[in-house]
mmCIF file of C-alpha atoms in Angstrom:
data_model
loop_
_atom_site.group_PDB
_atom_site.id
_atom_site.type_symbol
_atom_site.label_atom_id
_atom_site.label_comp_id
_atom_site.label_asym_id
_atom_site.label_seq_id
_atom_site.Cartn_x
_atom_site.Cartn_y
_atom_site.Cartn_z
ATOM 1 C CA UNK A 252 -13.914 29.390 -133.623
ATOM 2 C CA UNK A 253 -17.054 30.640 -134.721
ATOM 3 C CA UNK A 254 -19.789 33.671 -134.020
ATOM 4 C CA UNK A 255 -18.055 35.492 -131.696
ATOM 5 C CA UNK A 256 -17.298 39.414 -131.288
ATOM 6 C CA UNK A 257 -14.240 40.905 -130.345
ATOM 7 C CA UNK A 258 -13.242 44.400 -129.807
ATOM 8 C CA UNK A 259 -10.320 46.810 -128.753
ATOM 9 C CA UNK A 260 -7.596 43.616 -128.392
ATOM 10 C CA UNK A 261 -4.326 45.010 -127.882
ATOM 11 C CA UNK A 262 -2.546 41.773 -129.893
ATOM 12 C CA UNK A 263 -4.752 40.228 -132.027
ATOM 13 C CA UNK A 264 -8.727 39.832 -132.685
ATOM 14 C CA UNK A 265 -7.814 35.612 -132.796
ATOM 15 C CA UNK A 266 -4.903 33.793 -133.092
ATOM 16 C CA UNK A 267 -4.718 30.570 -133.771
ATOM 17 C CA UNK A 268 -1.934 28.086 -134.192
ATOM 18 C CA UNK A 269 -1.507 24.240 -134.561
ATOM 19 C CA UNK A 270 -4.770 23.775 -135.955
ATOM 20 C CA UNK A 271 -6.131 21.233 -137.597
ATOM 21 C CA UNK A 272 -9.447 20.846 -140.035
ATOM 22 C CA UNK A 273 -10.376 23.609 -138.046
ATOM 23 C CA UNK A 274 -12.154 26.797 -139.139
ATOM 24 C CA UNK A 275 -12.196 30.193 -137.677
ATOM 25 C CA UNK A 276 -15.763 31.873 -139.319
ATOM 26 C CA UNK A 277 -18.909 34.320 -138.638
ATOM 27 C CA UNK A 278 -16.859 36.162 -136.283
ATOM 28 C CA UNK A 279 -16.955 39.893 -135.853
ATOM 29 C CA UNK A 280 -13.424 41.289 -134.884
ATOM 30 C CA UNK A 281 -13.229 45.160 -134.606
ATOM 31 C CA UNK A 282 -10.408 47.453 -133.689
ATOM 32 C CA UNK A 283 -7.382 44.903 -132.577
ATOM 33 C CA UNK A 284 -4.496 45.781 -132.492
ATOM 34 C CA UNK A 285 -2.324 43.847 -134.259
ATOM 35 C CA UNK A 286 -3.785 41.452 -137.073
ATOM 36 C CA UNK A 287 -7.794 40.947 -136.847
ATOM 37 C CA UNK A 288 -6.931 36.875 -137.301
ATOM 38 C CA UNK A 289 -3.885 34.994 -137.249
ATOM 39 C CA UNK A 290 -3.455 31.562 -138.182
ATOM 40 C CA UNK A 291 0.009 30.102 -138.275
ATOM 41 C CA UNK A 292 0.761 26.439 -138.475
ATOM 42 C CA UNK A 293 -2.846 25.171 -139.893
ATOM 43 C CA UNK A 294 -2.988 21.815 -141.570
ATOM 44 C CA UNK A 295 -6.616 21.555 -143.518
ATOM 45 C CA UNK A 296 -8.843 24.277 -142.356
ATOM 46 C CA UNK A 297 -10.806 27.413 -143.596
ATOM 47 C CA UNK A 298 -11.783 31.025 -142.794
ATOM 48 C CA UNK A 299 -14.918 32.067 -143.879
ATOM 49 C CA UNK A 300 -17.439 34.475 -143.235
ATOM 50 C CA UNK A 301 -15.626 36.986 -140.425
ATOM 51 C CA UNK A 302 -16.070 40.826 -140.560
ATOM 52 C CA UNK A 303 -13.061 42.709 -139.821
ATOM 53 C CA UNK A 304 -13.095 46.267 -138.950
ATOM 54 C CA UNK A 305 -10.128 48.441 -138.217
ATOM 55 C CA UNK A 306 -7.297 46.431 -138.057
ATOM 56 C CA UNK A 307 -3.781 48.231 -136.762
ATOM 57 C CA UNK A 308 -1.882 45.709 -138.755
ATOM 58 C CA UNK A 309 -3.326 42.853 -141.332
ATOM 59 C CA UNK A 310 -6.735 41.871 -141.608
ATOM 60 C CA UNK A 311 -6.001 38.355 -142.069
ATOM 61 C CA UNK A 312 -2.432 36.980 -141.399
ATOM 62 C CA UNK A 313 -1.605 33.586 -142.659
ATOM 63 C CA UNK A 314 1.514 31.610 -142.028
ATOM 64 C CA UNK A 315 3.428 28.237 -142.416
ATOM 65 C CA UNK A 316 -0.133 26.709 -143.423
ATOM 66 C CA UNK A 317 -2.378 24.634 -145.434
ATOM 67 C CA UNK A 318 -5.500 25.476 -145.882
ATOM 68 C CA UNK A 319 -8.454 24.782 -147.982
ATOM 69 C CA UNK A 320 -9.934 28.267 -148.812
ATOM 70 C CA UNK A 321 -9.989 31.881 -147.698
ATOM 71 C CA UNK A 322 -13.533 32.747 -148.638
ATOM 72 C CA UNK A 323 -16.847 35.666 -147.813
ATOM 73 C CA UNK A 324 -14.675 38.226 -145.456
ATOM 74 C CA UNK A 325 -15.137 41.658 -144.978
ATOM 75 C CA UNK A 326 -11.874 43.624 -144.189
ATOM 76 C CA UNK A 327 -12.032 47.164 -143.973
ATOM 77 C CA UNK A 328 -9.667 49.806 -142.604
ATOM 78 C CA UNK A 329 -6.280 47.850 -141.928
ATOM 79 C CA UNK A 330 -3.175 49.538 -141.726
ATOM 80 C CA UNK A 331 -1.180 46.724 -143.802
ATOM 81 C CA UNK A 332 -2.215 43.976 -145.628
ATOM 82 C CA UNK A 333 -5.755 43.071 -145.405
ATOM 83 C CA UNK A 334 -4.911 39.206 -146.645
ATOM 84 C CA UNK A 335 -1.214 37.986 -146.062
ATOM 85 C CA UNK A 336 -0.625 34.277 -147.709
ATOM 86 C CA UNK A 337 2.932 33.724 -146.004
ATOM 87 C CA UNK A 338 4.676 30.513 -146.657
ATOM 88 C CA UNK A 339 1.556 29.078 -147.093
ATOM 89 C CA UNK A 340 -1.043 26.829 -149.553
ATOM 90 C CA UNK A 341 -4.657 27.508 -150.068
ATOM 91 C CA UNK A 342 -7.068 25.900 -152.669
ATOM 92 C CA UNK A 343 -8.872 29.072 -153.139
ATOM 93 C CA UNK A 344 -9.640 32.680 -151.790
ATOM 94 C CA UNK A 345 -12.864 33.794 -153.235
ATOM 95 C CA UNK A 346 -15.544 36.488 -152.432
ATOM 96 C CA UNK A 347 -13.534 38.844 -150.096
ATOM 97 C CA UNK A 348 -14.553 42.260 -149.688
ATOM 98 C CA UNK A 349 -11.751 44.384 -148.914
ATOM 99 C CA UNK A 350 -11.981 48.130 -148.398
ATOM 100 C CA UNK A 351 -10.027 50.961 -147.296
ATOM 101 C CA UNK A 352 -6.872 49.165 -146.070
ATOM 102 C CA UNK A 353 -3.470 51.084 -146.724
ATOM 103 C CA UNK A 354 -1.451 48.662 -148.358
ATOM 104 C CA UNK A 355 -2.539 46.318 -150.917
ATOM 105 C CA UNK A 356 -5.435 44.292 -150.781
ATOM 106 C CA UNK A 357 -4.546 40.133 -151.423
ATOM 107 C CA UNK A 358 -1.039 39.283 -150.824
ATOM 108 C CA UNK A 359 0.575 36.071 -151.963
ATOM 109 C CA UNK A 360 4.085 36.191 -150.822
ATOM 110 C CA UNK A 361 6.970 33.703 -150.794
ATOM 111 C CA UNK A 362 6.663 30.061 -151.331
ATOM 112 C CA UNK A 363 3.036 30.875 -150.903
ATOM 113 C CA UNK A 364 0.493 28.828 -153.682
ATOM 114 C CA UNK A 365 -3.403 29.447 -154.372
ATOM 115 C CA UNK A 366 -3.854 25.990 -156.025
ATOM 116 C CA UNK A 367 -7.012 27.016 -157.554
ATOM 117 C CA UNK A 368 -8.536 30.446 -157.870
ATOM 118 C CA UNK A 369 -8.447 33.389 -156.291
ATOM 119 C CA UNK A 370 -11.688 34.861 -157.723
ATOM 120 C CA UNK A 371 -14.744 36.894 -157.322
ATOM 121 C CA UNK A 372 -12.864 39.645 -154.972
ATOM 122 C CA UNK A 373 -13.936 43.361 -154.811
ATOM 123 C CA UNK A 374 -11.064 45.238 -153.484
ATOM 124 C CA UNK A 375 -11.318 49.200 -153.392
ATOM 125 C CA UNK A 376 -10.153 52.517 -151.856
ATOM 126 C CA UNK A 377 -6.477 50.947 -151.025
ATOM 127 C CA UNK A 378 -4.963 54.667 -150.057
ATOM 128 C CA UNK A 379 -1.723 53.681 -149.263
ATOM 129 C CA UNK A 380 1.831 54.563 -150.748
ATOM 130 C CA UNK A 381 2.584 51.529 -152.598
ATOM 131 C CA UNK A 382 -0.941 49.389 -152.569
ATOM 132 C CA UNK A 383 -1.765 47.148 -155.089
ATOM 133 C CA UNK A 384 -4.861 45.643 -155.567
ATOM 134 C CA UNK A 385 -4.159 41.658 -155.792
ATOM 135 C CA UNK A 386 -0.262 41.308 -155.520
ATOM 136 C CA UNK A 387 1.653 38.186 -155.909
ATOM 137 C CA UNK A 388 5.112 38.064 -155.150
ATOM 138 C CA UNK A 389 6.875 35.507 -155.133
ATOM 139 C CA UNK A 390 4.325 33.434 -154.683
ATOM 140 C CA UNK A 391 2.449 31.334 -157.179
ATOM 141 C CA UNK A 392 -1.549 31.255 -158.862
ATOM 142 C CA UNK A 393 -1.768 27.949 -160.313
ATOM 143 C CA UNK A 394 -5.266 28.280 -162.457
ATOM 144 C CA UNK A 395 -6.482 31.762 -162.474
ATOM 145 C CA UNK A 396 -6.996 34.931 -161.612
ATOM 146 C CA UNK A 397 -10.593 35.295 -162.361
ATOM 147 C CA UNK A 398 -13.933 37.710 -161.672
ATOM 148 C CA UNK A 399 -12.190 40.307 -159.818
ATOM 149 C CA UNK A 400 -13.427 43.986 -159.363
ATOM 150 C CA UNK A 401 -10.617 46.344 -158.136
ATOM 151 C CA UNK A 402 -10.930 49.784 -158.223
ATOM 152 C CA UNK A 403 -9.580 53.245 -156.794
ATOM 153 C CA UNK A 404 -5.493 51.574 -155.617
ATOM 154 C CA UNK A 405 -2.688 54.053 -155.274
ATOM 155 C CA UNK A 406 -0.552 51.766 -157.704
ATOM 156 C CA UNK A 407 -1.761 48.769 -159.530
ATOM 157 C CA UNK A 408 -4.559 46.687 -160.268
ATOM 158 C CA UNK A 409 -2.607 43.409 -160.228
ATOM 159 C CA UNK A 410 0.791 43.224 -160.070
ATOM 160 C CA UNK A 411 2.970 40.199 -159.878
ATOM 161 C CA UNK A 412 7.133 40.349 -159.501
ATOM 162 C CA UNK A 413 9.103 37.308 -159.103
ATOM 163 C CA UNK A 414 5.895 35.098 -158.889
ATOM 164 C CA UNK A 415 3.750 32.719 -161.524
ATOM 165 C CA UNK A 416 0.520 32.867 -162.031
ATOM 166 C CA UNK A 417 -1.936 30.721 -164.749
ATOM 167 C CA UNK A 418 -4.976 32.714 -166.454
ATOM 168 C CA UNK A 419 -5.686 36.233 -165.697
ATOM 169 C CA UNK A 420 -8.525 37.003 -166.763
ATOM 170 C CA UNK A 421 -12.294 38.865 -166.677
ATOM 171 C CA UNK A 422 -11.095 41.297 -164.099
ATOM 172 C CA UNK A 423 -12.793 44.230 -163.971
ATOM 173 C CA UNK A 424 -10.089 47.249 -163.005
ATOM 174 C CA UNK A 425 -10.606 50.999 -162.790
ATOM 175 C CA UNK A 426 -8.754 54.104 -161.364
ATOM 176 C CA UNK A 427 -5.710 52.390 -160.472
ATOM 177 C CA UNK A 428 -2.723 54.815 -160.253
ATOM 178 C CA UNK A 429 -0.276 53.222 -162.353
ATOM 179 C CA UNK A 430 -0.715 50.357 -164.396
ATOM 180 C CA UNK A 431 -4.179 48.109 -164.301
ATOM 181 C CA UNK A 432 -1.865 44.689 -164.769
ATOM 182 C CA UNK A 433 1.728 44.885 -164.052
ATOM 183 C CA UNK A 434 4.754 41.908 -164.118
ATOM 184 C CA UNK A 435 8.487 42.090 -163.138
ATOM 185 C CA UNK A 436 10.558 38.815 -163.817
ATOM 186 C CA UNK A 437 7.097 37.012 -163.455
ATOM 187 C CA UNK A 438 6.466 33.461 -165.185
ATOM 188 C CA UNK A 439 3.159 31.885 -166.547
#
């Protein structure tokens, strides 16, 4: 699914389920109204390259997959998560730009894993109650967290509870409400 532009979908920009060594990039997704992309159920693809504008829900919403990298998005303006890992694997998610979304910027959640990096993400301007810049919880990082630039989040920088993670570091965090790296009952 690829170089396409979609605007003012009630559900969502794309959804896309069953895939396989598939890839959803270059597409241009503004004002949907639930999450700008979905992918649930992917075994062996990517999403690269899409620019998401004004997202009611997540910018990117990924579930019950595999996948070999989340790379070179542009999410602005959600109203949740602007990158959901749910139940889900991923190599890497590198080079997102992610601004102005009102809860926190990266999510890995439950039984999720970034087998490699997630690296070279700016994330800024996250306005929300409780948003934190890269967040994993429960989830796992297995090599780093790496080359990061997070700035102006209502709460933390990076903040991982009840999740793993291997390396953090070069991250470069400023004006983050709270704490620039945070852990509850986290493991390395």
């Amino acid at each position: 699914i690829s170089n396409n532009k979609i605007s003012n979908a009630s559900y969502a920009g794309i959804l896309a389920r069953g895939f396989k060594n598939s890839a959803i990039e270059k597409n241009t997704i503004t004002n949907s109204g639930k999450s700008a992309i979905t992918a649930d159920k992917w075994s062996g693809g990517f999403i690269h390259g899409n620019t998401i504008t004004s997202s009611d829900s997540y910018g990117i919403y990924i579930e019950n997959s595999v996948l070999h990298s989340v790379n070179d998005n542009i999410i602005k303006n959600c109203n949740n998560f602007a990158l959901d890992l749910n139940g889900s694997t991923t190599e890497t998610i590198q080079n997102n730009t992610i601004d102005g979304c009102k809860k926190s910027g990266i999510l890995i959640s439950t039984n999720s894993v970034v087998n490699q990096n997630i690296e070279g993400n700016t994330i800024k301007n996250l306005t929300g109650e409780t948003c934190h810049g890269i967040y994993i919880y429960g989830g796992k990082v297995v090599n780093k967290i790496t080359g990061n630039t997070i700035s102006d989040v209502s709460t933390n920088g990076i903040y991982i509870l009840k999740g793993s993670a291997g390396d953090i570091t070069g991250n470069a965090i400023n004006n983050a409400k709270a704490y620039g790296v945070a852990f509850s009952s986290a493991t390395f």
